[in-house]
Amino acid sequence: MFARLMLTALAAGFVAGVFLWGGHMLKTTPLILAAEVYETGAALETAPGGGFERAGFTLLTDVLTGIGFAFLLCGAVSLFGRNVDWHQGMVWGLCGFAAFFAAPSLGLAPELPGMQAADLAARQTWWLGTAVATAVGLGLLFLSPGIHFKALGAVLIVLPHIIGAPSHDIAYGEAVGKVPAELASEFAIAVFVVTGLFWIVLGGLVGYFYNRFEKS
Amino acid sequence: MLSKSKLSAIPVPAIDASRLLSGVLALMFGAFIVFGVGFAHSSTIHNAAHDGRHALSFPCH
């Protein structure tokens, strides 16, 4: 059984990760490089090496992220899914998108280098808490039989936003980060679309491979 | 129309021990990888994963 999940996660995660990398190289990395010029006056060598090496590290990151998220989806599908094919897989993928992108981003918008932000550890804690609460909440909402559990699921989804994300203490109107708003909004929408497509592709592939490897 | 006997013949996935164990193991594996790529504070990992973290909306810096 675990071999099936492992094969599914590796295959789906790898393909979706390469897809994600394509989206990043095309749409988001150019904006990150542009933002670094505003941040420091010149494109940084933040990632080891420049050019190809930097792109290579992003490929590695994206493939690993794809495989990591694929394992999470596979685990959930095998525990709670019924007859998951690629159509259903896409719905699971959309739930992943909601938990690991939409909900955290509602409080912590995608950041470019050089943008003002609150303390890192506080943001990471809120981000993780929100992702877990949303994932569990969606699970209760969709999969639990009782109305009480469904209500609890809805509460879990809303709660992080009532608590509120940690915010930088800068009043609007004061000078804030160094990155132009035009760049930041382009980046936010590019991240939104690329990440959304990634999750749909990942979910579809997880459903497809999960079925295909059924006999192993 | 499905008769009662046919309805009961539709397989309901039983959560057996192997399924439970592999599912939980996969969740833990996934959480470990995502945490490492997206959240680990090691500066080597941070630098390598920098552009990906920004583009996936993980908190970075």
XYZ file of N, CA and C in Angstrom:
831
model
N 0.839 -1.213 0.000
C 0.000 0.000 0.000
C 0.868 1.255 0.000
N 1.931 1.231 0.857
C 2.757 2.438 0.905
C 3.522 2.615 -0.393
N 3.891 1.486 -1.024
C 4.603 1.572 -2.306
C 3.737 2.312 -3.333
N 2.447 2.020 -3.310
C 1.532 2.677 -4.240
C 1.498 4.190 -3.993
N 1.416 4.568 -2.717
C 1.375 5.992 -2.376
C 2.683 6.680 -2.755
N 3.780 5.965 -2.507
C 5.101 6.519 -2.790
C 5.269 6.761 -4.282
N 4.919 5.752 -5.099
C 5.025 5.903 -6.552
C 4.139 7.053 -7.031
N 2.915 7.092 -6.502
C 1.979 8.145 -6.897
C 2.546 9.522 -6.559
N 3.032 9.673 -5.327
C 3.518 10.984 -4.889
C 4.745 11.401 -5.690
N 5.657 10.451 -5.933
C 6.881 10.801 -6.663
C 6.554 11.188 -8.105
N 5.717 10.387 -8.764
C 5.405 10.666 -10.170
C 4.621 11.968 -10.302
N 3.536 12.107 -9.530
C 2.691 13.297 -9.632
C 3.469 14.534 -9.184
N 4.212 14.410 -8.082
C 4.953 15.550 -7.552
C 6.034 16.022 -8.500
N 6.720 15.069 -9.133
C 7.786 15.447 -10.065
C 7.212 16.209 -11.258
N 6.189 15.654 -11.881
C 5.632 16.291 -13.082
C 5.038 17.656 -12.725
N 4.268 17.713 -11.649
C 3.657 18.989 -11.257
C 4.732 19.991 -10.842
N 5.806 19.499 -10.227
C 6.902 20.383 -9.815
C 7.602 21.009 -11.008
N 7.819 20.221 -12.061
C 8.443 20.770 -13.270
C 7.495 21.796 -13.916
N 6.207 21.489 -13.901
C 5.203 22.430 -14.414
C 5.263 23.748 -13.625
N 5.342 23.617 -12.301
C 5.413 24.792 -11.430
C 6.658 25.622 -11.742
N 7.759 24.927 -11.961
C 9.022 25.604 -12.279
C 8.880 26.407 -13.570
N 8.225 25.814 -14.574
C 7.996 26.541 -15.827
C 7.249 27.839 -15.558
N 6.199 27.743 -14.758
C 5.425 28.940 -14.415
C 6.268 29.960 -13.675
N 7.120 29.465 -12.762
C 7.959 30.385 -11.989
C 8.993 31.082 -12.875
N 9.646 30.321 -13.750
C 10.675 30.938 -14.600
C 10.049 31.972 -15.526
N 8.848 31.663 -15.991
C 8.182 32.532 -16.962
C 7.586 33.779 -16.315
N 6.969 33.606 -15.138
C 6.155 34.689 -14.584
C 6.670 35.313 -13.286
N 7.210 34.525 -12.365
C 7.506 35.122 -11.052
C 8.982 35.472 -10.853
N 9.895 34.625 -11.339
C 11.315 34.917 -11.125
C 11.739 36.264 -11.723
N 11.279 36.609 -12.940
C 11.651 37.934 -13.471
C 11.217 39.067 -12.536
N 10.062 38.915 -11.869
C 9.585 39.963 -10.953
C 10.420 39.985 -9.679
N 10.859 38.804 -9.203
C 11.732 38.749 -8.017
C 13.058 39.446 -8.320
N 13.604 39.172 -9.502
C 14.874 39.808 -9.883
C 14.705 41.323 -9.977
N 13.579 41.754 -10.535
C 13.330 43.194 -10.644
C 13.202 43.821 -9.259
N 12.523 43.109 -8.344
C 12.327 43.641 -6.986
C 13.668 43.766 -6.263
N 14.585 42.833 -6.533
C 15.890 42.891 -5.867
C 16.679 44.126 -6.286
N 16.430 44.596 -7.498
C 17.087 45.826 -7.936
C 16.616 47.000 -7.077
N 15.308 47.039 -6.764
C 14.788 48.100 -5.892
C 15.264 47.907 -4.450
N 15.391 46.618 -4.050
C 15.762 46.321 -2.661
C 17.195 46.763 -2.380
N 18.094 46.474 -3.314
C 19.517 46.663 -3.006
C 20.244 47.516 -4.034
N 19.598 47.824 -5.137
C 20.283 48.565 -6.170
C 20.858 47.680 -7.256
N 20.875 46.377 -7.021
C 21.367 45.453 -8.046
C 20.780 44.080 -7.787
N 20.636 43.277 -8.844
C 20.120 41.926 -8.669
C 21.075 41.171 -7.760
N 20.515 40.581 -6.715
C 21.327 39.926 -5.686
C 21.755 38.543 -6.115
N 22.799 38.075 -5.493
C 23.167 36.662 -5.633
C 22.616 35.929 -4.414
N 21.339 36.155 -4.101
C 20.785 35.532 -2.893
C 20.851 34.022 -2.999
N 20.339 33.502 -4.123
C 20.479 32.073 -4.342
C 21.916 31.843 -4.783
N 22.479 30.688 -4.413
C 23.876 30.452 -4.755
C 24.077 30.555 -6.266
N 25.088 31.263 -6.687
C 25.341 31.425 -8.113
C 24.260 32.255 -8.768
N 24.452 32.595 -10.011
C 23.418 33.338 -10.719
C 22.942 32.531 -11.894
N 22.014 33.086 -12.644
C 21.578 32.496 -13.904
C 21.152 31.044 -13.790
N 21.895 30.185 -14.485
C 21.508 28.766 -14.572
C 21.459 28.094 -13.206
N 22.470 28.422 -12.358
C 22.524 27.755 -11.069
C 21.310 28.132 -10.221
N 20.980 29.418 -10.266
C 19.819 29.887 -9.508
C 18.541 29.222 -10.011
N 18.426 29.128 -11.345
C 17.257 28.462 -11.933
C 17.227 26.990 -11.532
N 18.420 26.378 -11.443
C 18.499 24.978 -11.044
C 18.020 24.763 -9.619
N 18.396 25.683 -8.724
C 17.942 25.563 -7.338
C 16.429 25.757 -7.231
N 15.905 26.655 -8.075
C 14.448 26.835 -8.071
C 13.758 25.574 -8.581
N 14.353 24.929 -9.604
C 13.789 23.663 -10.104
C 13.764 22.623 -8.991
N 14.881 22.513 -8.269
C 14.966 21.559 -7.161
C 13.902 21.862 -6.106
N 13.798 23.145 -5.748
C 12.798 23.564 -4.755
C 11.387 23.204 -5.212
N 11.089 23.502 -6.482
C 9.728 23.279 -6.980
C 9.391 21.792 -7.064
N 10.371 20.990 -7.498
C 10.106 19.541 -7.589
C 9.916 18.959 -6.183
N 10.778 19.391 -5.233
C 10.619 18.902 -3.855
C 9.289 19.356 -3.257
N 8.924 20.606 -3.509
C 7.634 21.098 -3.008
C 6.493 20.294 -3.616
N 6.592 20.037 -4.919
C 5.565 19.233 -5.592
C 5.447 17.859 -4.948
N 6.596 17.224 -4.694
C 6.574 15.882 -4.100
C 6.041 15.935 -2.667
N 6.424 16.970 -1.916
C 5.927 17.116 -0.545
C 4.414 17.270 -0.507
N 3.897 18.192 -1.326
C 2.445 18.385 -1.367
C 1.741 17.143 -1.914
N 2.413 16.445 -2.868
C 1.817 15.215 -3.417
C 1.682 14.152 -2.334
N 2.697 14.050 -1.450
C 2.602 13.095 -0.342
C 1.424 13.449 0.575
N 1.263 14.746 0.862
C 0.143 15.162 1.715
C -1.192 14.788 1.057
N -1.310 15.064 -0.253
C -2.559 14.733 -0.958
C -2.782 13.220 -0.970
N -1.716 12.463 -1.263
C -1.833 11.001 -1.318
C -2.280 10.439 0.026
N -1.677 10.960 1.093
C -2.056 10.493 2.420
C -3.530 10.736 2.682
N -3.988 11.951 2.369
C -5.393 12.300 2.605
C -6.313 11.454 1.731
N -5.932 11.299 0.458
C -6.769 10.522 -0.467
C -6.871 9.073 -0.012
N -5.739 8.507 0.430
C -5.787 7.092 0.802
C -6.549 6.886 2.105
N -6.517 7.888 2.993
C -7.242 7.745 4.257
C -8.738 8.008 4.090
N -9.060 9.015 3.269
C -10.458 9.468 3.239
C -11.125 9.402 1.871
N -10.349 9.155 0.813
C -10.919 9.214 -0.529
C -11.654 7.945 -0.910
N -12.592 8.092 -1.830
C -13.289 6.918 -2.362
C -13.235 7.000 -3.876
N -12.693 5.962 -4.511
C -12.642 5.902 -5.967
C -12.144 7.199 -6.589
N -10.968 7.626 -6.179
C -10.452 8.898 -6.671
C -9.820 8.710 -8.049
N -10.398 9.372 -9.066
C -9.784 9.382 -10.392
C -9.241 10.799 -10.650
N -8.858 11.094 -11.887
C -8.220 12.395 -12.083
C -9.179 13.567 -11.936
N -10.475 13.332 -12.226
C -11.450 14.415 -12.012
C -11.535 14.766 -10.525
N -11.761 13.691 -9.744
C -11.863 13.884 -8.290
C -10.569 14.436 -7.712
N -9.455 13.959 -8.300
C -8.149 14.420 -7.850
C -8.029 15.929 -7.962
N -8.599 16.492 -9.033
C -8.534 17.947 -9.203
C -9.274 18.668 -8.081
N -10.378 18.079 -7.616
C -11.114 18.691 -6.503
C -10.265 18.633 -5.227
N -9.590 17.484 -5.022
C -8.667 17.382 -3.879
C -7.568 18.437 -4.009
N -7.088 18.612 -5.252
C -6.052 19.621 -5.496
C -6.549 21.021 -5.157
N -7.799 21.305 -5.511
C -8.350 22.634 -5.194
C -8.447 22.845 -3.682
N -8.733 21.757 -2.964
C -8.742 21.864 -1.497
C -7.333 22.158 -0.987
N -6.331 21.531 -1.605
C -4.941 21.831 -1.253
C -4.622 23.285 -1.520
N -5.085 23.776 -2.647
C -4.885 25.183 -2.995
C -5.521 26.091 -1.934
N -6.729 25.729 -1.502
C -7.422 26.536 -0.490
C -6.637 26.541 0.817
N -6.138 25.356 1.216
C -5.484 25.242 2.524
C -4.074 25.825 2.502
N -3.331 25.568 1.426
C -1.911 25.922 1.428
C -1.600 27.184 0.633
N -2.597 27.755 -0.015
C -2.336 29.042 -0.648
C -3.405 30.085 -0.317
N -4.657 29.785 -0.665
C -5.704 30.816 -0.561
C -5.854 31.330 0.869
N -6.006 30.415 1.829
C -6.255 30.855 3.207
C -5.050 31.596 3.808
N -3.826 31.047 3.721
C -2.691 31.805 4.277
C -2.481 33.144 3.567
N -2.723 33.182 2.248
C -2.459 34.408 1.502
C -3.475 35.503 1.788
N -4.628 35.099 2.312
C -5.632 36.093 2.671
C -5.117 36.976 3.808
N -4.245 36.411 4.637
C -3.657 37.207 5.717
C -2.262 37.689 5.382
N -1.503 36.847 4.691
C -0.122 37.188 4.349
C 0.015 37.124 2.833
N -0.128 38.260 2.181
C -0.072 38.310 0.719
C 1.317 37.880 0.250
N 1.409 37.320 -0.966
C 2.725 36.946 -1.486
C 3.684 38.131 -1.398
N 4.899 37.870 -0.931
C 5.864 38.953 -0.708
C 6.958 38.940 -1.763
N 7.340 40.103 -2.200
C 8.551 40.249 -2.996
C 9.684 40.618 -2.048
N 10.939 40.304 -2.420
C 12.051 40.765 -1.587
C 11.985 42.295 -1.457
N 12.206 42.790 -0.255
C 12.206 44.232 -0.051
C 10.885 44.802 0.441
N 9.855 43.932 0.513
C 8.582 44.420 1.041
C 8.605 44.376 2.565
N 7.838 45.277 3.189
C 7.753 45.304 4.647
C 6.921 44.135 5.137
N 7.350 43.508 6.209
C 6.572 42.400 6.753
C 6.844 42.274 8.241
N 5.923 41.597 8.928
C 6.084 41.387 10.366
C 7.169 40.346 10.626
N 7.402 40.078 11.899
C 8.418 39.118 12.338
C 8.250 37.764 11.643
N 9.366 37.200 11.171
C 9.303 35.969 10.365
C 8.681 34.797 11.111
N 9.134 34.564 12.343
C 8.631 33.403 13.089
C 7.122 33.522 13.320
N 6.654 34.742 13.609
C 5.225 34.950 13.833
C 4.439 34.666 12.548
N 4.980 35.122 11.420
C 4.282 34.877 10.153
C 4.258 33.391 9.820
N 5.393 32.715 10.054
C 5.443 31.280 9.759
C 4.456 30.505 10.618
N 4.373 30.894 11.901
C 3.446 30.204 12.806
C 2.006 30.397 12.345
N 1.647 31.640 12.022
C 0.266 31.903 11.575
C -0.017 31.165 10.277
N 0.948 31.191 9.375
C 0.782 30.529 8.078
C 0.499 29.040 8.272
N 1.341 28.378 9.073
C 1.184 26.936 9.286
C -0.128 26.630 10.007
N -0.431 27.424 11.041
C -1.677 27.213 11.783
C -2.889 27.349 10.881
N -2.851 28.374 10.010
C -3.969 28.609 9.105
C -4.109 27.460 8.105
N -2.989 26.992 7.559
C -3.030 25.893 6.586
C -3.620 24.633 7.230
N -3.137 24.298 8.430
C -3.624 23.085 9.100
C -5.109 23.234 9.457
N -5.489 24.405 10.018
C -6.886 24.614 10.405
C -7.795 24.525 9.185
N -7.357 25.111 8.053
C -8.188 25.086 6.849
C -8.306 23.664 6.309
N -7.188 22.919 6.296
C -7.222 21.545 5.783
C -8.147 20.672 6.639
N -7.983 20.765 7.957
C -8.844 19.967 8.847
C -10.295 20.427 8.709
N -10.493 21.748 8.626
C -11.838 22.300 8.479
C -12.523 21.799 7.210
N -11.800 21.812 6.095
C -12.375 21.323 4.839
C -12.697 19.841 4.938
N -11.794 19.092 5.595
C -12.041 17.666 5.775
C -13.326 17.418 6.555
N -13.504 18.141 7.658
C -14.721 17.977 8.470
C -15.955 18.390 7.667
N -15.824 19.491 6.933
C -16.964 20.023 6.172
C -17.420 19.036 5.103
N -16.462 18.467 4.385
C -16.819 17.609 3.251
C -17.043 16.159 3.643
N -16.294 15.657 4.643
C -16.237 14.211 4.837
C -16.929 13.719 6.092
N -17.192 14.608 7.054
C -17.795 14.101 8.286
C -19.306 14.011 8.099
N -19.929 13.052 8.752
C -21.356 12.846 8.556
C -22.236 13.852 9.318
N -21.824 14.248 10.511
C -22.721 15.010 11.373
C -22.681 16.508 11.120
N -23.784 17.170 11.368
C -23.883 18.614 11.186
C -22.981 19.357 12.168
N -22.804 18.778 13.374
C -21.967 19.442 14.376
C -20.513 19.500 13.936
N -20.047 18.377 13.363
C -18.668 18.351 12.877
C -18.495 19.303 11.704
N -19.508 19.363 10.852
C -19.430 20.284 9.712
C -19.342 21.731 10.200
N -20.132 22.038 11.224
C -20.099 23.394 11.788
C -18.721 23.684 12.383
N -18.162 22.690 13.066
C -16.823 22.846 13.631
C -15.810 23.105 12.511
N -15.985 22.387 11.391
C -15.111 22.589 10.235
C -15.180 24.025 9.736
N -16.394 24.553 9.634
C -16.562 25.938 9.162
C -15.881 26.912 10.120
N -16.037 26.650 11.422
C -15.405 27.511 12.432
C -13.884 27.487 12.272
N -13.340 26.280 12.074
C -11.887 26.148 11.929
C -11.376 26.921 10.713
N -12.172 26.957 9.645
C -11.741 27.664 8.435
C -11.727 29.178 8.670
N -12.707 29.665 9.412
C -12.842 31.115 9.606
C -11.930 31.645 10.725
N -11.712 30.803 11.738
C -11.025 31.236 12.960
C -9.688 31.964 12.740
N -8.781 31.423 11.891
C -7.490 32.114 11.739
C -7.643 33.553 11.265
N -8.696 33.823 10.495
C -8.879 35.169 9.946
C -9.501 36.104 10.969
N -10.194 35.511 11.952
C -10.708 36.335 13.059
C -9.550 36.672 14.000
N -8.693 35.668 14.254
C -7.488 35.933 15.055
C -6.633 36.982 14.348
N -6.492 36.821 13.047
C -5.759 37.802 12.248
C -4.290 37.460 12.097
N -3.761 37.753 10.924
C -2.349 37.485 10.652
C -1.493 38.554 11.317
N -0.253 38.187 11.713
C 0.652 39.213 12.237
C 0.929 40.244 11.151
N 0.842 41.515 11.503
C 1.035 42.535 10.469
C 2.181 43.449 10.852
N 2.781 44.049 9.839
C 3.812 45.043 10.106
C 3.118 46.278 10.686
N 3.775 46.945 11.622
C 3.115 48.065 12.311
C 3.370 49.375 11.594
N 3.041 49.408 10.334
C 3.264 50.650 9.604
C 1.916 51.176 9.138
N 1.606 52.389 9.507
C 0.337 52.980 9.097
C 0.393 53.260 7.608
N -0.720 53.017 6.925
C -0.748 53.334 5.507
C -0.620 54.835 5.347
N 0.089 55.271 4.345
C 0.335 56.694 4.177
C 1.780 57.015 4.489
N 2.379 56.237 5.401
C 3.808 56.391 5.632
C 4.572 55.684 4.529
N 5.835 56.012 4.391
C 6.655 55.295 3.427
C 6.770 53.849 3.881
N 6.492 52.915 2.992
C 6.588 51.505 3.382
C 7.767 50.852 2.664
N 7.543 49.663 2.093
C 8.653 48.933 1.475
C 9.223 49.651 0.267
N 10.264 49.057 -0.280
C 10.958 49.701 -1.388
C 10.416 49.272 -2.748
N 9.553 48.272 -2.751
C 9.104 47.713 -4.024
C 7.888 48.484 -4.548
N 7.883 48.876 -5.826
C 6.735 49.607 -6.371
C 5.460 48.762 -6.320
N 4.330 49.423 -6.074
C 3.054 48.712 -5.961
C 2.729 47.956 -7.246
N 3.106 48.529 -8.406
C 2.808 47.869 -9.683
C 3.453 46.483 -9.726
N 4.710 46.436 -9.274
C 5.453 45.177 -9.286
C 4.813 44.171 -8.319
N 4.462 44.676 -7.124
C 3.889 43.798 -6.102
C 2.558 43.219 -6.556
N 1.717 44.021 -7.211
C 0.411 43.501 -7.631
C 0.577 42.517 -8.784
N 1.517 42.807 -9.695
C 1.799 41.838 -10.771
C 2.247 40.513 -10.179
N 3.104 40.607 -9.159
C 3.644 39.406 -8.531
C 2.534 38.617 -7.841
N 1.678 39.331 -7.111
C 0.618 38.646 -6.364
C -0.285 37.859 -7.306
N -0.665 38.483 -8.418
C -1.593 37.789 -9.320
C -0.885 36.657 -10.058
N 0.401 36.853 -10.398
C 1.154 35.777 -11.067
C 1.275 34.569 -10.140
N 1.580 34.821 -8.861
C 1.698 33.736 -7.889
C 0.349 33.028 -7.727
N -0.712 33.805 -7.662
C -2.064 33.249 -7.510
C -2.385 32.288 -8.659
N -2.185 32.751 -9.891
C -2.566 31.930 -11.048
C -1.645 30.714 -11.185
N -0.331 30.928 -11.063
C 0.613 29.816 -11.229
C 0.380 28.757 -10.146
N 0.201 29.196 -8.893
C -0.013 28.237 -7.803
C -1.339 27.496 -7.978
N -2.371 28.215 -8.437
C -3.668 27.571 -8.673
C -3.566 26.482 -9.733
N -2.898 26.810 -10.850
C -2.732 25.815 -11.915
C -1.921 24.625 -11.417
N -0.878 24.930 -10.638
C -0.046 23.857 -10.072
C -0.895 22.875 -9.255
N -1.765 23.402 -8.400
C -2.562 22.524 -7.534
C -3.570 21.700 -8.331
N -4.147 22.315 -9.388
C -5.094 21.562 -10.221
C -4.360 20.424 -10.933
N -3.179 20.754 -11.497
C -2.378 19.726 -12.178
C -1.954 18.643 -11.183
N -1.465 19.068 -10.020
C -1.003 18.105 -9.019
C -2.136 17.175 -8.584
N -3.299 17.753 -8.295
C -4.442 16.936 -7.864
C -4.867 15.960 -8.945
N -4.954 16.437 -10.184
C -5.332 15.567 -11.296
C -4.349 14.414 -11.453
N -3.054 14.734 -11.354
C -2.026 13.691 -11.506
C -2.057 12.697 -10.354
N -2.269 13.203 -9.132
C -2.357 12.291 -7.981
C -3.514 11.317 -8.194
N -4.673 11.831 -8.630
C -5.819 10.957 -8.899
C -5.508 9.942 -9.984
N -4.860 10.412 -11.047
C -4.542 9.538 -12.179
C -3.585 8.420 -11.769
N -2.470 8.801 -11.141
C -1.468 7.790 -10.776
C -1.968 6.878 -9.649
N -2.777 7.435 -8.761
C -3.331 6.627 -7.667
C -4.137 5.460 -8.239
N -4.888 5.737 -9.302
C -5.646 4.676 -9.974
C -4.734 3.738 -10.732
N -3.783 4.322 -11.438
C -2.907 3.545 -12.310
C -2.057 2.550 -11.523
N -1.616 2.968 -10.347
C -0.754 2.094 -9.541
C -1.554 1.213 -8.582
N -2.855 1.112 -8.834
C -3.725 0.392 -7.898
C -3.276 -1.058 -7.706
N -2.782 -1.654 -8.804
C -2.489 -3.096 -8.708
C -1.137 -3.401 -8.085
N -0.307 -2.372 -7.947
C 1.022 -2.658 -7.400
C 0.975 -2.809 -5.888
N -32.975 0.203 -11.069
C -33.008 0.258 -9.601
C -32.062 -0.778 -9.007
N -31.367 -0.377 -7.991
C -30.479 -1.308 -7.317
C -31.250 -2.054 -6.245
N -31.160 -3.355 -6.288
C -31.813 -4.118 -5.218
C -30.943 -4.013 -3.957
N -31.533 -4.435 -2.862
C -30.813 -4.306 -1.596
C -29.509 -5.119 -1.608
N -29.577 -6.307 -2.237
C -28.389 -7.152 -2.224
C -27.282 -6.512 -3.059
N -27.673 -5.836 -4.163
C -26.663 -5.186 -4.981
C -26.034 -4.006 -4.237
N -26.857 -3.280 -3.528
C -26.335 -2.135 -2.768
C -25.272 -2.586 -1.773
N -25.560 -3.676 -1.100
C -24.614 -4.118 -0.083
C -23.347 -4.678 -0.718
N -23.435 -4.957 -2.041
C -22.249 -5.502 -2.699
C -21.286 -4.401 -3.137
N -21.734 -3.129 -3.103
C -20.827 -2.043 -3.469
C -19.730 -1.955 -2.407
N -18.472 -2.056 -2.854
C -17.410 -2.105 -1.848
C -17.247 -0.777 -1.113
N -17.243 -0.843 0.168
C -16.964 0.331 0.995
C -15.515 0.189 1.464
N -14.659 1.199 1.178
C -13.261 1.011 1.546
C -13.099 0.899 3.062
N -12.614 -0.233 3.469
C -12.391 -0.426 4.901
C -11.033 0.163 5.246
N -10.969 0.904 6.347
C -9.674 1.429 6.776
C -8.973 0.310 7.529
N -8.200 -0.495 6.810
C -7.456 -1.539 7.497
C -6.139 -0.959 7.993
N -5.414 -1.768 8.733
C -4.210 -1.258 9.399
C -3.172 -0.778 8.389
N -2.999 -1.522 7.292
C -1.958 -1.148 6.338
C -2.299 0.165 5.653
N -3.593 0.340 5.347
C -4.040 1.577 4.717
C -3.848 2.766 5.655
N -4.209 2.556 6.905
C -4.079 3.619 7.908
C -2.616 4.011 8.088
N -1.773 2.988 8.219
C -0.361 3.230 8.459
C 0.273 3.953 7.271
N -0.007 3.468 6.045
C 0.618 4.120 4.887
C 0.094 5.532 4.702
N -1.200 5.744 4.960
C -1.753 7.085 4.827
C -1.096 8.060 5.794
N -0.969 7.642 7.050
C -0.358 8.508 8.067
C 1.112 8.760 7.744
N 1.787 7.691 7.282
C 3.197 7.806 6.912
C 3.372 8.810 5.767
N 2.486 8.744 4.786
C 2.556 9.664 3.639
C 2.334 11.103 4.101
N 1.378 11.300 5.012
C 1.127 12.650 5.535
C 2.370 13.183 6.252
N 3.005 12.314 7.069
C 4.187 12.759 7.813
C 5.350 13.080 6.871
N 5.522 12.226 5.874
C 6.554 12.424 4.860
C 6.352 13.768 4.158
N 5.125 14.006 3.727
C 4.797 15.246 3.011
C 5.039 16.462 3.881
N 4.590 16.381 5.151
C 4.759 17.515 6.063
C 6.244 17.810 6.260
N 7.040 16.752 6.384
C 8.486 16.899 6.596
C 9.130 17.610 5.405
N 8.783 17.173 4.190
C 9.386 17.762 2.986
C 8.957 19.221 2.834
N 7.649 19.481 2.977
C 7.148 20.845 2.790
C 7.758 21.773 3.841
N 7.865 21.276 5.078
C 8.456 22.110 6.126
C 9.914 22.421 5.803
N 10.635 21.414 5.353
C 12.047 21.617 5.016
C 12.225 22.622 3.904
N 11.455 22.480 2.849
C 11.611 23.366 1.694
C 11.095 24.772 2.011
N 9.977 24.848 2.708
C 9.308 26.134 2.843
C 9.628 26.903 4.114
N 10.090 26.208 5.172
C 10.145 26.880 6.468
C 11.468 26.790 7.212
N 12.324 25.826 6.849
C 13.555 25.627 7.627
C 14.397 26.903 7.630
N 14.971 27.229 8.795
C 15.713 28.486 8.925
C 17.173 28.373 8.490
N 17.657 27.143 8.220
C 19.045 26.983 7.766
C 19.306 27.903 6.585
N 20.407 28.648 6.636
C 20.580 29.676 5.603
C 20.911 29.046 4.255
N 21.526 27.864 4.258
C 21.779 27.183 2.980
C 20.463 26.834 2.300
N 19.551 26.217 3.082
C 18.256 25.841 2.507
C 17.505 27.102 2.085
N 17.555 28.136 2.960
C 16.842 29.365 2.641
C 17.312 29.953 1.311
N 18.644 30.010 1.141
C 19.168 30.620 -0.080
C 18.815 29.817 -1.322
N 18.921 28.495 -1.200
C 18.612 27.656 -2.361
C 17.140 27.738 -2.716
N 16.297 27.767 -1.685
C 14.856 27.724 -1.928
C 14.257 29.120 -2.068
N 15.101 30.160 -2.049
C 14.632 31.537 -1.939
C 13.516 31.914 -2.931
N 13.806 31.747 -4.233
C 12.836 32.195 -5.243
C 11.550 31.369 -5.183
N 11.724 30.065 -4.923
C 10.558 29.200 -4.817
C 9.687 29.574 -3.627
N 10.317 29.901 -2.502
C 9.538 30.294 -1.315
C 8.703 31.540 -1.606
N 9.352 32.541 -2.221
C 8.605 33.761 -2.546
C 7.436 33.443 -3.476
N 7.707 32.610 -4.497
C 6.705 32.371 -5.528
C 5.613 31.410 -5.079
N 5.784 30.770 -3.901
C 4.719 29.919 -3.370
C 4.028 30.592 -2.190
N 4.443 31.837 -1.931
C 3.828 32.600 -0.846
C 4.125 32.028 0.536
N 5.260 31.312 0.669
C 5.728 30.970 2.014
C 6.359 32.227 2.609
N 6.207 32.453 3.913
C 6.881 33.615 4.507
C 8.396 33.445 4.383
N 9.066 34.474 3.887
C 10.509 34.391 3.639
C 11.126 35.675 4.205
N 12.356 35.669 4.599
C 13.085 36.798 5.203
C 12.574 37.122 6.610
